[in-house]
Amino acid sequence: MIKEIQREFKRQLQEMVQFKFNLIFANFGILIMVSSYIQYFQGTQDKFLLLCLLFTWYFTSHSVSHPTFFIEDDLYDRTLISVVQSNKSVLYVLIFKIIVQILIDLVKAIPIFIVLAVLNQIHFPENILILLIDLLACFITIVSVYGFGFCISSLCFVFHRTSSITALISYFMLYFTGILAPLDGALGYIGRLFPYYALREFITTPSYLDFMWLIMYGVIYWLIGTILFSYTLKIAKKQGSLFHV
C-alpha cells in the first residue's frame, strides 16, 4: 500500500503543478478568509488557538466532502463496479484515497498557514512539546471527522447526488461548532456533536479528559461510518444500483 500511496501522491503533485494558476488563487482566497477571521476575533481569544482551529477546519472541510466526491466520481466513471469485483474492498480503496488526500492537503496547507502566522504575528508556544501535542490533537480531530465523512459518503449508494450536503455541513462546522467562538443554548449542544469544543478546551487548558474525548469522537464516528458505509454498499449491491449517477 505504501508504494501505491507514493505513486498516487506523486501523480497528484504533478497534476497540482499543471493547475498551479488555479491553485494559487484558491490558496489566496483561504489566506484572505483566515486572516480576516483572526483579525476579527483577536480581541476575544488567543490568535494561536484560532489559527489551530481554522487549520483543523481547513482539513476537516475536506474530511466531510472528499469521501463523498470519491464515491460519486467512481460511480459516475463506472469504476466502482470494478473495485467491487476485484479482491480489494471499496473501504480499502477509499481509505487509500483519503491518506493521499491528507498528504496533498499538507503540501498545500503548510505554506499558507506559515504565511498566515507571519502576517498575523502569531506567537507559538515556547515549549516545542506543547506545540507538537497541540498539532497532534488537531490531526486526531481531522482523522476523526473523516469517519463522519464516511457516514455522509454512504448516502451516495442510496441517493443520486449528495455532494451538496457536504458544503452545507462544512460551513455549519465553521460557524456553529465552536471553531470561531463558543456558542450557548441549543447551538452549543448541537455543536458538541462535533469535536471542536473538545479541541478548543484541550488547546486552552490541556487535560487527559479532553484528549480522550477527541479519541472517543474518532472511535464513534469511524464505528458508525464504517457500519453505515458497509450496510448501504451491501444494499446497493443487492439492488444493482451501483451504476446510478
PDB file of N, CA, C and O in Angstrom, residues 101-137:
ATOM      1  N   GLN A 101      -5.019  12.156   0.019  1.00  0.00           N
ATOM      2  CA  GLN A 101      -5.614  13.492   0.100  1.00  0.00           C
ATOM      3  C   GLN A 101      -5.067  14.277   1.294  1.00  0.00           C
ATOM      4  O   GLN A 101      -4.792  15.479   1.191  1.00  0.00           O
ATOM      5  N   ILE A 102      -4.878  13.607   2.428  1.00  0.00           N
ATOM      6  CA  ILE A 102      -4.315  14.280   3.601  1.00  0.00           C
ATOM      7  C   ILE A 102      -2.897  14.757   3.304  1.00  0.00           C
ATOM      8  O   ILE A 102      -2.518  15.882   3.674  1.00  0.00           O
ATOM      9  N   LEU A 103      -2.110  13.954   2.617  1.00  0.00           N
ATOM     10  CA  LEU A 103      -0.745  14.344   2.263  1.00  0.00           C
ATOM     11  C   LEU A 103      -0.745  15.537   1.307  1.00  0.00           C
ATOM     12  O   LEU A 103       0.048  16.474   1.464  1.00  0.00           O
ATOM     13  N   ILE A 104      -1.645  15.510   0.334  1.00  0.00           N
ATOM     14  CA  ILE A 104      -1.758  16.635  -0.605  1.00  0.00           C
ATOM     15  C   ILE A 104      -2.190  17.900   0.126  1.00  0.00           C
ATOM     16  O   ILE A 104      -1.658  18.995  -0.112  1.00  0.00           O
ATOM     17  N   ASP A 105      -3.147  17.759   1.040  1.00  0.00           N
ATOM     18  CA  ASP A 105      -3.608  18.914   1.821  1.00  0.00           C
ATOM     19  C   ASP A 105      -2.475  19.492   2.659  1.00  0.00           C
ATOM     20  O   ASP A 105      -2.381  20.715   2.834  1.00  0.00           O
ATOM     21  N   LEU A 106      -1.616  18.642   3.177  1.00  0.00           N
ATOM     22  CA  LEU A 106      -0.466  19.120   3.952  1.00  0.00           C
ATOM     23  C   LEU A 106       0.460  19.963   3.088  1.00  0.00           C
ATOM     24  O   LEU A 106       0.937  21.021   3.517  1.00  0.00           O
ATOM     25  N   VAL A 107       0.714  19.498   1.881  1.00  0.00           N
ATOM     26  CA  VAL A 107       1.587  20.247   0.961  1.00  0.00           C
ATOM     27  C   VAL A 107       0.996  21.625   0.675  1.00  0.00           C
ATOM     28  O   VAL A 107       1.716  22.624   0.605  1.00  0.00           O
ATOM     29  N   LYS A 108      -0.316  21.693   0.524  1.00  0.00           N
ATOM     30  CA  LYS A 108      -0.969  22.970   0.226  1.00  0.00           C
ATOM     31  C   LYS A 108      -1.114  23.843   1.469  1.00  0.00           C
ATOM     32  O   LYS A 108      -0.978  25.070   1.394  1.00  0.00           O
ATOM     33  N   ALA A 109      -1.394  23.222   2.620  1.00  0.00           N
ATOM     34  CA  ALA A 109      -1.748  23.999   3.810  1.00  0.00           C
ATOM     35  C   ALA A 109      -0.547  24.568   4.551  1.00  0.00           C
ATOM     36  O   ALA A 109      -0.618  25.690   5.063  1.00  0.00           O
ATOM     37  N   ILE A 110       0.551  23.823   4.618  1.00  0.00           N
ATOM     38  CA  ILE A 110       1.694  24.263   5.429  1.00  0.00           C
ATOM     39  C   ILE A 110       2.210  25.630   4.985  1.00  0.00           C
ATOM     40  O   ILE A 110       2.386  26.532   5.815  1.00  0.00           O
ATOM     41  N   PRO A 111       2.468  25.868   3.674  1.00  0.00           N
ATOM     42  CA  PRO A 111       2.918  27.209   3.271  1.00  0.00           C
ATOM     43  C   PRO A 111       1.901  28.303   3.600  1.00  0.00           C
ATOM     44  O   PRO A 111       2.281  29.392   4.042  1.00  0.00           O
ATOM     45  N   ILE A 112       0.600  28.004   3.405  1.00  0.00           N
ATOM     46  CA  ILE A 112      -0.441  29.003   3.668  1.00  0.00           C
ATOM     47  C   ILE A 112      -0.431  29.416   5.128  1.00  0.00           C
ATOM     48  O   ILE A 112      -0.425  30.612   5.464  1.00  0.00           O
ATOM     49  N   PHE A 113      -0.400  28.446   6.033  1.00  0.00           N
ATOM     50  CA  PHE A 113      -0.515  28.756   7.444  1.00  0.00           C
ATOM     51  C   PHE A 113       0.781  29.308   8.032  1.00  0.00           C
ATOM     52  O   PHE A 113       0.744  30.019   9.042  1.00  0.00           O
ATOM     53  N   ILE A 114       1.905  29.012   7.402  1.00  0.00           N
ATOM     54  CA  ILE A 114       3.150  29.672   7.809  1.00  0.00           C
ATOM     55  C   ILE A 114       3.073  31.159   7.472  1.00  0.00           C
ATOM     56  O   ILE A 114       3.417  32.022   8.286  1.00  0.00           O
ATOM     57  N   VAL A 115       2.603  31.463   6.264  1.00  0.00           N
ATOM     58  CA  VAL A 115       2.430  32.862   5.858  1.00  0.00           C
ATOM     59  C   VAL A 115       1.423  33.553   6.770  1.00  0.00           C
ATOM     60  O   VAL A 115       1.623  34.696   7.200  1.00  0.00           O
ATOM     61  N   LEU A 116       0.323  32.865   7.108  1.00  0.00           N
ATOM     62  CA  LEU A 116      -0.687  33.420   8.000  1.00  0.00           C
ATOM     63  C   LEU A 116      -0.095  33.735   9.375  1.00  0.00           C
ATOM     64  O   LEU A 116      -0.379  34.789   9.957  1.00  0.00           O
ATOM     65  N   ALA A 117       0.729  32.840   9.878  1.00  0.00           N
ATOM     66  CA  ALA A 117       1.338  33.049  11.193  1.00  0.00           C
ATOM     67  C   ALA A 117       2.259  34.263  11.186  1.00  0.00           C
ATOM     68  O   ALA A 117       2.281  35.040  12.146  1.00  0.00           O
ATOM     69  N   VAL A 118       2.997  34.450  10.090  1.00  0.00           N
ATOM     70  CA  VAL A 118       3.916  35.588   9.985  1.00  0.00           C
ATOM     71  C   VAL A 118       3.131  36.888   9.839  1.00  0.00           C
ATOM     72  O   VAL A 118       3.404  37.877  10.537  1.00  0.00           O
ATOM     73  N   LEU A 119       2.162  36.903   8.936  1.00  0.00           N
ATOM     74  CA  LEU A 119       1.398  38.127   8.671  1.00  0.00           C
ATOM     75  C   LEU A 119       0.606  38.595   9.894  1.00  0.00           C
ATOM     76  O   LEU A 119       0.466  39.798  10.135  1.00  0.00           O
ATOM     77  N   ASN A 120       0.092  37.642  10.658  1.00  0.00           N
ATOM     78  CA  ASN A 120      -0.751  37.988  11.805  1.00  0.00           C
ATOM     79  C   ASN A 120       0.016  37.996  13.125  1.00  0.00           C
ATOM     80  O   ASN A 120      -0.598  38.136  14.187  1.00  0.00           O
ATOM     81  N   GLN A 121       1.340  37.840  13.032  1.00  0.00           N
ATOM     82  CA  GLN A 121       2.205  37.910  14.213  1.00  0.00           C
ATOM     83  C   GLN A 121       1.712  36.991  15.331  1.00  0.00           C
ATOM     84  O   GLN A 121       1.487  37.406  16.469  1.00  0.00           O
ATOM     85  N   ILE A 122       1.533  35.743  14.967  1.00  0.00           N
ATOM     86  CA  ILE A 122       1.032  34.757  15.923  1.00  0.00           C
ATOM     87  C   ILE A 122       2.186  34.184  16.735  1.00  0.00           C
ATOM     88  O   ILE A 122       3.202  33.760  16.176  1.00  0.00           O
ATOM     89  N   HIS A 123       2.029  34.175  18.037  1.00  0.00           N
ATOM     90  CA  HIS A 123       3.059  33.668  18.939  1.00  0.00           C
ATOM     91  C   HIS A 123       2.769  32.205  19.263  1.00  0.00           C
ATOM     92  O   HIS A 123       1.733  31.885  19.848  1.00  0.00           O
ATOM     93  N   PHE A 124       3.687  31.345  18.877  1.00  0.00           N
ATOM     94  CA  PHE A 124       3.540  29.917  19.147  1.00  0.00           C
ATOM     95  C   PHE A 124       4.051  29.601  20.553  1.00  0.00           C
ATOM     96  O   PHE A 124       4.850  30.356  21.116  1.00  0.00           O
ATOM     97  N   PRO A 125       3.601  28.483  21.142  1.00  0.00           N
ATOM     98  CA  PRO A 125       4.103  28.100  22.466  1.00  0.00           C
ATOM     99  C   PRO A 125       5.625  27.963  22.456  1.00  0.00           C
ATOM    100  O   PRO A 125       6.197  27.409  21.509  1.00  0.00           O
ATOM    101  N   GLU A 126       6.269  28.458  23.500  1.00  0.00           N
ATOM    102  CA  GLU A 126       7.728  28.373  23.574  1.00  0.00           C
ATOM    103  C   GLU A 126       8.191  26.936  23.773  1.00  0.00           C
ATOM    104  O   GLU A 126       9.272  26.569  23.319  1.00  0.00           O
ATOM    105  N   ASN A 127       7.370  26.156  24.443  1.00  0.00           N
ATOM    106  CA  ASN A 127       7.686  24.742  24.661  1.00  0.00           C
ATOM    107  C   ASN A 127       7.321  23.948  23.413  1.00  0.00           C
ATOM    108  O   ASN A 127       6.144  23.843  23.048  1.00  0.00           O
ATOM    109  N   ILE A 128       8.321  23.395  22.721  1.00  0.00           N
ATOM    110  CA  ILE A 128       8.086  22.676  21.473  1.00  0.00           C
ATOM    111  C   ILE A 128       7.210  21.448  21.691  1.00  0.00           C
ATOM    112  O   ILE A 128       6.435  21.059  20.816  1.00  0.00           O
ATOM    113  N   LEU A 129       7.300  20.848  22.875  1.00  0.00           N
ATOM    114  CA  LEU A 129       6.482  19.665  23.175  1.00  0.00           C
ATOM    115  C   LEU A 129       5.002  20.032  23.205  1.00  0.00           C
ATOM    116  O   LEU A 129       4.161  19.293  22.670  1.00  0.00           O
ATOM    117  N   ILE A 130       4.670  21.169  23.805  1.00  0.00           N
ATOM    118  CA  ILE A 130       3.273  21.629  23.842  1.00  0.00           C
ATOM    119  C   ILE A 130       2.768  21.883  22.424  1.00  0.00           C
ATOM    120  O   ILE A 130       1.630  21.526  22.087  1.00  0.00           O
ATOM    121  N   LEU A 131       3.604  22.502  21.591  1.00  0.00           N
ATOM    122  CA  LEU A 131       3.218  22.760  20.199  1.00  0.00           C
ATOM    123  C   LEU A 131       2.929  21.457  19.461  1.00  0.00           C
ATOM    124  O   LEU A 131       1.918  21.336  18.754  1.00  0.00           O
ATOM    125  N   LEU A 132       3.804  20.468  19.633  1.00  0.00           N
ATOM    126  CA  LEU A 132       3.618  19.180  18.949  1.00  0.00           C
ATOM    127  C   LEU A 132       2.360  18.469  19.447  1.00  0.00           C
ATOM    128  O   LEU A 132       1.637  17.850  18.658  1.00  0.00           O
ATOM    129  N   ILE A 133       2.088  18.561  20.744  1.00  0.00           N
ATOM    130  CA  ILE A 133       0.885  17.926  21.296  1.00  0.00           C
ATOM    131  C   ILE A 133      -0.374  18.606  20.759  1.00  0.00           C
ATOM    132  O   ILE A 133      -1.362  17.943  20.425  1.00  0.00           O
ATOM    133  N   ASP A 134      -0.337  19.933  20.653  1.00  0.00           N
ATOM    134  CA  ASP A 134      -1.478  20.666  20.081  1.00  0.00           C
ATOM    135  C   ASP A 134      -1.717  20.251  18.628  1.00  0.00           C
ATOM    136  O   ASP A 134      -2.864  20.048  18.206  1.00  0.00           O
ATOM    137  N   LEU A 135      -0.633  20.123  17.858  1.00  0.00           N
ATOM    138  CA  LEU A 135      -0.768  19.687  16.461  1.00  0.00           C
ATOM    139  C   LEU A 135      -1.285  18.257  16.383  1.00  0.00           C
ATOM    140  O   LEU A 135      -2.095  17.924  15.502  1.00  0.00           O
ATOM    141  N   LEU A 136      -0.836  17.408  17.291  1.00  0.00           N
ATOM    142  CA  LEU A 136      -1.328  16.027  17.337  1.00  0.00           C
ATOM    143  C   LEU A 136      -2.832  16.012  17.598  1.00  0.00           C
ATOM    144  O   LEU A 136      -3.570  15.255  16.952  1.00  0.00           O
ATOM    145  N   ALA A 137      -3.288  16.861  18.529  1.00  0.00           N
ATOM    146  CA  ALA A 137      -4.721  16.949  18.821  1.00  0.00           C
ATOM    147  C   ALA A 137      -5.501  17.405  17.592  1.00  0.00           C
ATOM    148  O   ALA A 137      -6.603  16.901  17.316  1.00  0.00           O
TER     149      ALA A 137
END
